Each structure stands twice: as structure tokens, then as C-alpha cells.
Amino acid sequence: MIKAAKKIRTQISKRKVGQIPGSVIYTGEKSDQKLFIEAFDYTKDKCVVKELTDVQECFEFDKGSITWININGLNHVDAIEKIGNHYELHPLVLEDIVNISQRPKIDEYDDYLFIVLKMLYYDANEKIASEQVSFILGDEYVLSFQESEGDVFDEVRDRITQGKGRVRSMPADYLLYVLIDAIVDHYFSVIETLGNKIEDFETEIFSGNVADDVSQNIQNLKREILRVRRAIFPLREVINRIEKNESDLINKKTITYFRDVYDHLIQVSENIDIYREMIWSLMDMYMTTISNKMNEVMKVLTIMASIFIPLTFIAGIYGMNFEYIPELKYKNSYFILWGVMITLFVGMLIYFKRKKWL
């Protein structure tokens, strides 16, 4: 299983080696995903929602309204290139969109902003999954690119279609804020689940009912917290640059909302640091528990050995094959020897009990 995963990673890393800069080459594993495009075209008074079957339909929306086009299926590079050609996206932007190993970042161009970030969620196996989401912010449109269907934008879709909140009456940069805010808010859910896992492990270790695979589970937690950290920490720099951006695409009123996202990221980052320390201490707690159990076993064995040392000494003396041992001639010597040994046994137990060694 591990060898297969290493082989897949090696194959993915080799796909772009030696390629011309700007080559649109999909580097993910979900090569069988169907192309799914949904579009939301709205003004303050109306909203049109469409599921598009052809890329050409993405270009039919009129000016004067805000358009959000969500493209699922990064393996369809031809469709992404057509979209890029229509919106005059730089070839390096298209390359980064389909390269799913991108670090969260923001690139500024004359007519649009390009933003990459990671969407985190727990999959069916209760493991953290990370999916790259790319945004293009234009004058009256937002393009979002995802690897596959399924995201955290359902509430945003509902707010647009139902006219809830400010989104229908605000420009495109506010829509970008709402989408990023939905991803960041979902980080809290991931962090909360991760925190519950850590607390469960703490309880398990303190109770002494430690499973055999607890060390492996702790290692998995370490990998999860590192994955979350890699996704969230660079995003603070992205939001910070949006706040300081002087582009006409970002309105001053919207910057206030992005500051709120930045505050949320700081809060999530602090929780990550706390949980990271807790995870590192879990292994120490586990090793301490194992050591304590071993000490308890060794203490019991030492006490048993200490009790039987004098008894073995007595039995050894009277078990020697000398011809003349006076006590062997006594009529009740056997019973006397048993009495002495039992007295020694009970006396040592009482002594160890008073010393609180038992």
C-alpha cells in the first residue's frame, strides 16, 4: 500500500518535469471526473442559475450583472483552456489551476486577481482530505475551479438564490469574500473534529485502556495537523495581501470583511498550534503510561522474588545431600519448617504493606 502511494506521487511529480512553462497539465489523481459547470448570474433584483453542458455557454452572460461560474473537473484541460482564452488568463495561471500541489497564494494581474487556497474536509474514512480551489476575480465575475463536485459553498448558493444577506447587492469582490469565508469557516469544523480526536486519545491514555495501535493513530494525527497547518498558514499571507491590495477590483468597503477573515485565520492558527503541542505530548503520555505499567510489573515481580529468596534459602539448606543434618531427625521438623516459611511469607507481606510497596 505504501509502495503504491509512493509510486503515484512519483508519477505525479514527473508529469511536469521538462515541460514548457505555461503547459496546462493536470497533476491530480481524479482523472475520471466528469466536467460539471454551474453558473449564477445575478443582480439585486434577479438571479439566474444554470447548469452548463458546454463551455461556450459560460461566455453568454451580459454585462451589468455579477456572474459566478463554478467549474468542477480539473482533468478537462481543454475546457479550462477555452475558459482561459475567453477571459484572457495568463498561461501560467492556467498551469497553476490544474497543478493541484500549489501553495495558497495570490497573483495580481492588470484585469484580474488569481487566488489559490485549500478546502479541507473529512472524507468517508474520517481522514482529512485537502482539495485545491482556485479563484479568478474579474470586474463583474468570479471563476472558481475545483477538482471534483462537492464543496462547502451550499450556504453561499442559498444566499444568492434566495437573496439573503448583502451578496446580491454587492460587487464581485464581495462574492469572492463570501466564498473564501465559507472555506475558512469550514476550517473551524475540521479543527473541532481534530480537537475531539485528541481529547479522546487523552482520555484513552489516562484511563489505561490503551489500544495496540494507539502509537500509529497518534502518528496519523501528526500528519493530519501538519496537513491542516500547510493549508492554513500560507492563507494568512494571501488575505493580508488582499487587505493591502491597491487594485480597483477590491473595494475599500470589502477590505473590512477580509479583515474579519484574517481574524478567523489567526484564531484557527492559534488552535492549530495548541493542538500540535497536545499531539506531540500524546506520545510522551503514551510512553510514560507504558513505562508506568512496566514499573508496576517489575515491582510485583521484585516483591515476589524478595519473598521467595529467604524461603528458597531455607529450602536449599535442608535440601542438601549431607549425611548428617540434625534437624532431619526431629519428629516434627517438617511441620516446624513449614511454620517458619509461612511466618516469613506473612511477615514480609505485612512489612511491604506498611512500606506501601503493595
Coordinates of C-alpha atoms in Angstrom, one line a residue:
M1 CA 0.0 0.0 0.0
I2 CA 2.8 2.4 0.9
K3 CA 4.8 1.5 -2.2
A4 CA 1.7 2.1 -4.3
A5 CA 1.2 5.6 -2.8
K6 CA 4.9 6.4 -3.3
K7 CA 4.7 5.3 -7.0
I8 CA 1.6 7.6 -7.5
R9 CA 3.4 10.6 -6.0
T10 CA 6.5 9.9 -8.2
Q11 CA 4.3 9.7 -11.3
I12 CA 2.6 12.9 -10.5
S13 CA 5.9 14.8 -9.8
K14 CA 7.3 13.6 -13.2
R15 CA 4.4 14.9 -15.2
K16 CA 5.7 18.4 -15.3
V17 CA 9.5 17.7 -15.4
G18 CA 10.9 19.2 -18.6
Q19 CA 7.6 20.8 -19.7
I20 CA 7.4 24.3 -21.2
P21 CA 6.3 26.9 -18.7
G22 CA 2.6 27.5 -19.1
S23 CA 1.8 23.9 -20.1
V24 CA -1.6 23.0 -18.9
I25 CA -1.0 19.6 -17.4
Y26 CA -3.4 18.1 -14.8
T27 CA -1.3 16.7 -11.9
G28 CA -4.1 15.2 -9.8
E29 CA -5.4 11.6 -9.5
K30 CA -9.1 12.2 -10.2
S31 CA -8.7 11.7 -14.0
D32 CA -12.2 10.1 -14.4
Q33 CA -14.2 13.1 -13.1
K34 CA -17.0 14.5 -15.3
L35 CA -17.0 18.1 -16.3
F36 CA -19.7 19.9 -14.3
I37 CA -20.2 23.7 -14.7
E38 CA -22.7 25.7 -12.7
A39 CA -23.3 29.4 -13.2
F40 CA -25.0 32.1 -11.0
D41 CA -25.8 35.3 -12.8
Y42 CA -27.5 37.9 -10.6
T43 CA -28.3 41.5 -9.8
K44 CA -30.0 42.9 -6.8
D45 CA -33.5 42.2 -8.3
K46 CA -33.0 38.9 -10.1
C47 CA -30.9 35.7 -10.2
V48 CA -30.4 33.1 -12.9
V49 CA -29.0 29.7 -12.1
K50 CA -27.8 27.4 -14.8
E51 CA -26.1 24.0 -15.1
L52 CA -24.0 24.3 -18.2
T53 CA -23.3 21.4 -20.6
D54 CA -20.9 23.3 -22.9
V55 CA -18.0 25.6 -22.1
Q56 CA -19.3 28.0 -24.7
E57 CA -22.3 28.7 -22.5
C58 CA -20.0 30.4 -20.0
F59 CA -19.5 33.3 -22.3
E60 CA -23.1 34.2 -22.9
F61 CA -23.8 36.3 -19.8
D62 CA -24.5 40.0 -20.2
K63 CA -22.6 42.8 -18.6
G64 CA -24.2 44.7 -15.7
S65 CA -24.7 41.7 -13.5
I66 CA -22.4 39.6 -11.3
T67 CA -21.5 36.2 -12.6
W68 CA -20.1 33.3 -10.6
I69 CA -19.0 30.3 -12.7
N70 CA -18.0 27.2 -10.8
I71 CA -16.0 24.6 -12.8
N72 CA -15.6 21.1 -11.4
G73 CA -13.2 18.7 -13.1
L74 CA -9.7 19.9 -13.5
N75 CA -8.8 16.9 -15.6
H76 CA -10.7 18.5 -18.5
V77 CA -7.8 20.8 -19.5
D78 CA -9.3 21.6 -22.9
A79 CA -12.3 23.2 -21.4
I80 CA -10.2 25.1 -18.9
E81 CA -8.0 26.4 -21.7
K82 CA -11.1 27.6 -23.6
I83 CA -12.3 29.5 -20.5
G84 CA -8.8 30.9 -20.1
N85 CA -8.7 32.1 -23.7
H86 CA -12.1 33.8 -23.3
Y87 CA -11.2 35.6 -20.1
E88 CA -7.6 36.3 -21.3
L89 CA -6.0 34.4 -18.5
H90 CA -2.2 34.1 -18.4
P91 CA -0.8 30.7 -19.4
L92 CA 0.9 30.4 -16.1
V93 CA -2.4 30.9 -14.3
L94 CA -3.9 28.0 -16.3
E95 CA -0.9 25.9 -15.4
D96 CA -1.3 26.7 -11.7
I97 CA -5.1 25.9 -11.8
V98 CA -4.6 22.3 -12.9
N99 CA -1.5 21.8 -10.8
I100 CA -3.1 20.7 -7.5
S101 CA 0.1 20.9 -5.5
Q102 CA 0.1 24.7 -5.4
R103 CA 0.7 26.5 -2.1
P104 CA -2.0 29.0 -1.2
K105 CA -1.1 32.3 -2.9
I106 CA -2.4 35.4 -4.7
D107 CA -1.1 36.7 -8.1
E108 CA -2.1 40.2 -9.3
Y109 CA -2.7 40.9 -13.0
D110 CA -4.0 44.0 -14.8
D111 CA -7.6 42.9 -15.2
Y112 CA -8.0 40.1 -12.6
L113 CA -6.7 38.5 -9.4
F114 CA -5.7 34.9 -9.2
I115 CA -6.1 33.2 -5.8
V116 CA -5.3 29.6 -4.7
L117 CA -6.3 28.1 -1.4
K118 CA -7.1 24.7 0.1
M119 CA -10.5 23.4 1.0
L120 CA -10.3 20.9 3.9
Y121 CA -12.9 18.3 5.0
Y122 CA -13.2 14.8 6.5
D123 CA -13.8 12.0 4.0
A124 CA -15.8 8.8 4.5
N125 CA -12.8 7.2 6.3
E126 CA -12.7 10.1 8.8
K127 CA -9.4 11.3 7.4
I128 CA -8.6 14.9 6.4
A129 CA -8.8 15.5 2.7
S130 CA -7.4 18.6 1.0
E131 CA -8.7 19.9 -2.3
Q132 CA -7.3 22.8 -4.2
V133 CA -9.7 25.6 -5.1
S134 CA -8.7 28.4 -7.5
F135 CA -10.4 31.8 -7.9
I136 CA -10.3 34.4 -10.6
L137 CA -11.7 37.7 -9.6
G138 CA -12.6 40.0 -12.5
D139 CA -14.6 43.2 -12.8
E140 CA -18.0 41.6 -12.8
Y141 CA -17.3 37.9 -12.4
V142 CA -15.7 35.3 -10.2
L143 CA -14.5 32.0 -11.6
S144 CA -13.8 29.0 -9.3
F145 CA -12.1 25.8 -10.2
Q146 CA -12.4 22.6 -8.2
E147 CA -11.1 19.1 -8.7
S148 CA -14.5 17.4 -8.3
E149 CA -18.0 18.0 -7.2
G150 CA -18.8 18.6 -3.6
D151 CA -17.8 21.6 -1.6
V152 CA -18.7 24.0 1.3
F153 CA -20.5 26.6 -0.8
D154 CA -24.1 25.3 -0.4
E155 CA -24.9 28.2 2.0
V156 CA -23.5 30.7 -0.4
R157 CA -25.6 29.2 -3.2
D158 CA -28.7 29.6 -1.0
R159 CA -27.9 33.2 -0.1
I160 CA -27.5 34.1 -3.8
T161 CA -30.7 32.3 -5.0
Q162 CA -32.8 33.4 -2.0
G163 CA -31.4 36.9 -1.9
K164 CA -30.3 36.6 1.7
G165 CA -27.7 39.0 3.1
R166 CA -25.8 41.5 1.1
V167 CA -24.3 39.3 -1.6
R168 CA -26.9 40.3 -4.3
S169 CA -26.4 44.0 -3.7
M170 CA -22.6 43.9 -3.6
P171 CA -19.9 43.8 -6.3
A172 CA -17.9 40.7 -7.4
D173 CA -15.2 41.2 -4.7
Y174 CA -17.8 40.7 -2.0
L175 CA -18.7 37.4 -3.7
L176 CA -15.1 36.4 -3.5
Y177 CA -15.0 37.2 0.2
V178 CA -18.2 35.1 0.8
L179 CA -16.6 32.1 -0.9
I180 CA -13.3 32.4 0.9
D181 CA -15.1 33.0 4.2
A182 CA -17.1 29.7 3.6
I183 CA -13.9 27.8 3.3
V184 CA -12.3 29.4 6.3
D185 CA -15.4 28.8 8.4
H186 CA -15.3 25.2 7.5
Y187 CA -11.7 25.1 8.9
F188 CA -13.3 25.5 12.3
S189 CA -15.4 22.4 11.8
V190 CA -12.2 20.4 10.8
I191 CA -10.3 21.8 13.8
E192 CA -13.1 21.0 16.2
T193 CA -13.2 17.4 15.0
L194 CA -9.5 17.2 15.3
G195 CA -9.6 18.5 18.8
N196 CA -12.2 15.9 19.8
K197 CA -10.0 13.2 18.4
I198 CA -7.1 14.5 20.5
E199 CA -9.2 14.7 23.7
D200 CA -10.5 11.1 23.1
F201 CA -6.9 9.9 22.8
E202 CA -6.0 11.7 26.0
T203 CA -8.9 10.1 27.9
E204 CA -8.0 6.7 26.5
I205 CA -4.4 7.0 27.6
F206 CA -5.2 8.4 31.0
S207 CA -7.7 5.6 31.6
G208 CA -5.1 3.0 30.9
N209 CA -7.2 1.2 28.3
V210 CA -4.7 1.8 25.5
A211 CA -5.3 0.1 22.2
D212 CA -2.4 -1.7 20.4
D213 CA -2.5 0.7 17.5
V214 CA -2.5 3.9 19.6
S215 CA 1.0 4.9 18.5
Q216 CA 0.0 4.6 14.8
N217 CA -3.1 6.6 15.5
I218 CA -1.0 9.4 17.1
Q219 CA 1.3 9.4 14.1
N220 CA -1.8 9.8 11.9
L221 CA -2.9 12.8 14.0
K222 CA 0.5 14.4 13.5
R223 CA 0.2 14.0 9.7
E224 CA -3.4 15.5 9.9
I225 CA -2.3 18.5 11.9
L226 CA 0.6 19.1 9.5
R227 CA -1.7 19.0 6.5
V228 CA -4.1 21.5 8.1
R229 CA -1.1 23.7 9.0
R230 CA 0.2 23.7 5.5
A231 CA -3.2 24.7 4.2
I232 CA -4.0 27.5 6.6
F233 CA -0.7 29.3 7.5
P234 CA 0.1 30.5 3.9
L235 CA -3.5 31.7 3.6
R236 CA -2.9 34.4 6.2
E237 CA -0.4 35.9 3.8
V238 CA -2.9 35.8 1.0
I239 CA -5.6 37.6 3.0
N240 CA -3.1 40.1 4.3
R241 CA -2.1 41.0 0.7
I242 CA -5.7 41.3 -0.3
E243 CA -6.1 43.8 2.5
K244 CA -3.2 45.9 1.3
N245 CA -4.1 45.5 -2.3
E246 CA -4.5 48.7 -4.3
S247 CA -6.3 47.1 -7.2
D248 CA -9.6 48.6 -8.3
L249 CA -11.1 45.1 -8.2
I250 CA -11.1 45.3 -4.3
N251 CA -13.4 48.0 -2.9
K252 CA -12.5 49.6 0.4
K253 CA -15.8 48.5 2.0
T254 CA -15.0 44.9 1.2
I255 CA -11.5 45.1 2.8
T256 CA -13.2 45.3 6.2
Y257 CA -14.8 41.9 5.6
F258 CA -11.5 40.4 4.6
R259 CA -10.0 41.6 7.8
D260 CA -12.7 39.5 9.6
V261 CA -11.5 36.5 7.6
Y262 CA -7.9 37.3 8.7
D263 CA -9.0 37.3 12.3
H264 CA -10.7 33.9 11.8
L265 CA -7.5 32.6 10.4
I266 CA -5.5 33.9 13.3
Q267 CA -7.9 32.1 15.7
V268 CA -7.6 28.8 13.7
S269 CA -3.8 29.1 13.6
E270 CA -3.7 29.5 17.4
N271 CA -5.9 26.4 17.8
I272 CA -3.6 24.5 15.4
D273 CA -0.5 25.5 17.5
I274 CA -2.3 24.3 20.7
Y275 CA -3.4 21.0 19.2
R276 CA 0.0 20.5 17.7
E277 CA 1.6 20.7 21.1
M278 CA -1.1 18.4 22.5
I279 CA -0.4 15.8 19.8
W280 CA 3.3 15.9 20.5
S281 CA 2.6 15.4 24.2
L282 CA 0.3 12.5 23.5
M283 CA 3.2 10.3 22.5
D284 CA 5.1 11.3 25.7
M285 CA 2.0 10.5 27.7
Y286 CA 1.7 7.1 25.9
M287 CA 5.3 6.3 26.6
T288 CA 5.0 7.4 30.2
T289 CA 1.9 5.1 30.6
I290 CA 3.8 2.2 29.1
S291 CA 6.7 2.9 31.4
N292 CA 4.5 3.1 34.4
K293 CA 2.8 -0.2 33.5
M294 CA 6.3 -1.8 33.1
N295 CA 7.3 -0.4 36.5
E296 CA 4.2 -1.9 38.1
V297 CA 5.0 -5.3 36.6
M298 CA 8.6 -5.1 37.7
K299 CA 7.6 -4.1 41.2
V300 CA 5.3 -7.1 41.6
L301 CA 8.0 -9.4 40.2
T302 CA 10.6 -7.9 42.5
I303 CA 8.3 -8.3 45.6
M304 CA 7.6 -11.9 44.7
A305 CA 11.3 -12.6 44.2
S306 CA 12.1 -10.8 47.6
I307 CA 9.5 -13.0 49.3
F308 CA 10.8 -16.3 47.9
I309 CA 14.5 -15.5 48.4
P310 CA 14.5 -16.5 52.2
L311 CA 12.2 -19.4 51.5
T312 CA 14.4 -20.6 48.7
F313 CA 17.4 -20.2 51.1
I314 CA 15.8 -22.4 53.7
A315 CA 14.6 -25.0 51.2
G316 CA 18.1 -25.0 49.7
I317 CA 19.8 -25.7 53.1
Y318 CA 17.6 -28.6 54.0
G319 CA 17.6 -29.9 50.5
M320 CA 21.4 -30.5 50.6
N321 CA 22.6 -34.1 50.4
F322 CA 24.7 -34.2 53.5
E323 CA 24.6 -37.3 55.5
Y324 CA 24.2 -35.7 58.9
I325 CA 21.7 -32.8 59.3
P326 CA 20.4 -32.8 62.9
E327 CA 17.0 -31.2 62.2
L328 CA 16.1 -34.0 59.8
K329 CA 15.9 -36.4 62.8
Y330 CA 13.3 -34.4 64.7
K331 CA 9.8 -35.8 64.7
N332 CA 8.0 -32.5 63.8
S333 CA 10.8 -30.9 61.8
Y334 CA 8.7 -30.9 58.6
F335 CA 5.8 -29.0 60.2
I336 CA 8.2 -26.6 62.0
L337 CA 9.9 -25.8 58.7
W338 CA 6.5 -25.1 57.1
G339 CA 5.5 -22.9 60.0
V340 CA 8.8 -20.9 59.7
M341 CA 8.3 -20.4 56.0
I342 CA 4.7 -19.3 56.3
T343 CA 5.6 -16.9 59.1
L344 CA 8.3 -15.4 56.9
F345 CA 5.9 -15.1 54.0
V346 CA 3.2 -13.4 56.0
G347 CA 5.7 -11.2 57.9
M348 CA 7.3 -9.9 54.6
L349 CA 3.8 -9.2 53.2
I350 CA 2.9 -7.1 56.2
Y351 CA 6.3 -5.3 56.0
F352 CA 5.8 -4.5 52.3
K353 CA 2.3 -3.3 53.0
R354 CA 3.4 -1.0 55.8
K355 CA 6.1 0.4 53.4
K356 CA 3.3 1.0 50.8
W357 CA 5.1 -1.1 48.3
L358 CA 2.0 -3.1 47.8

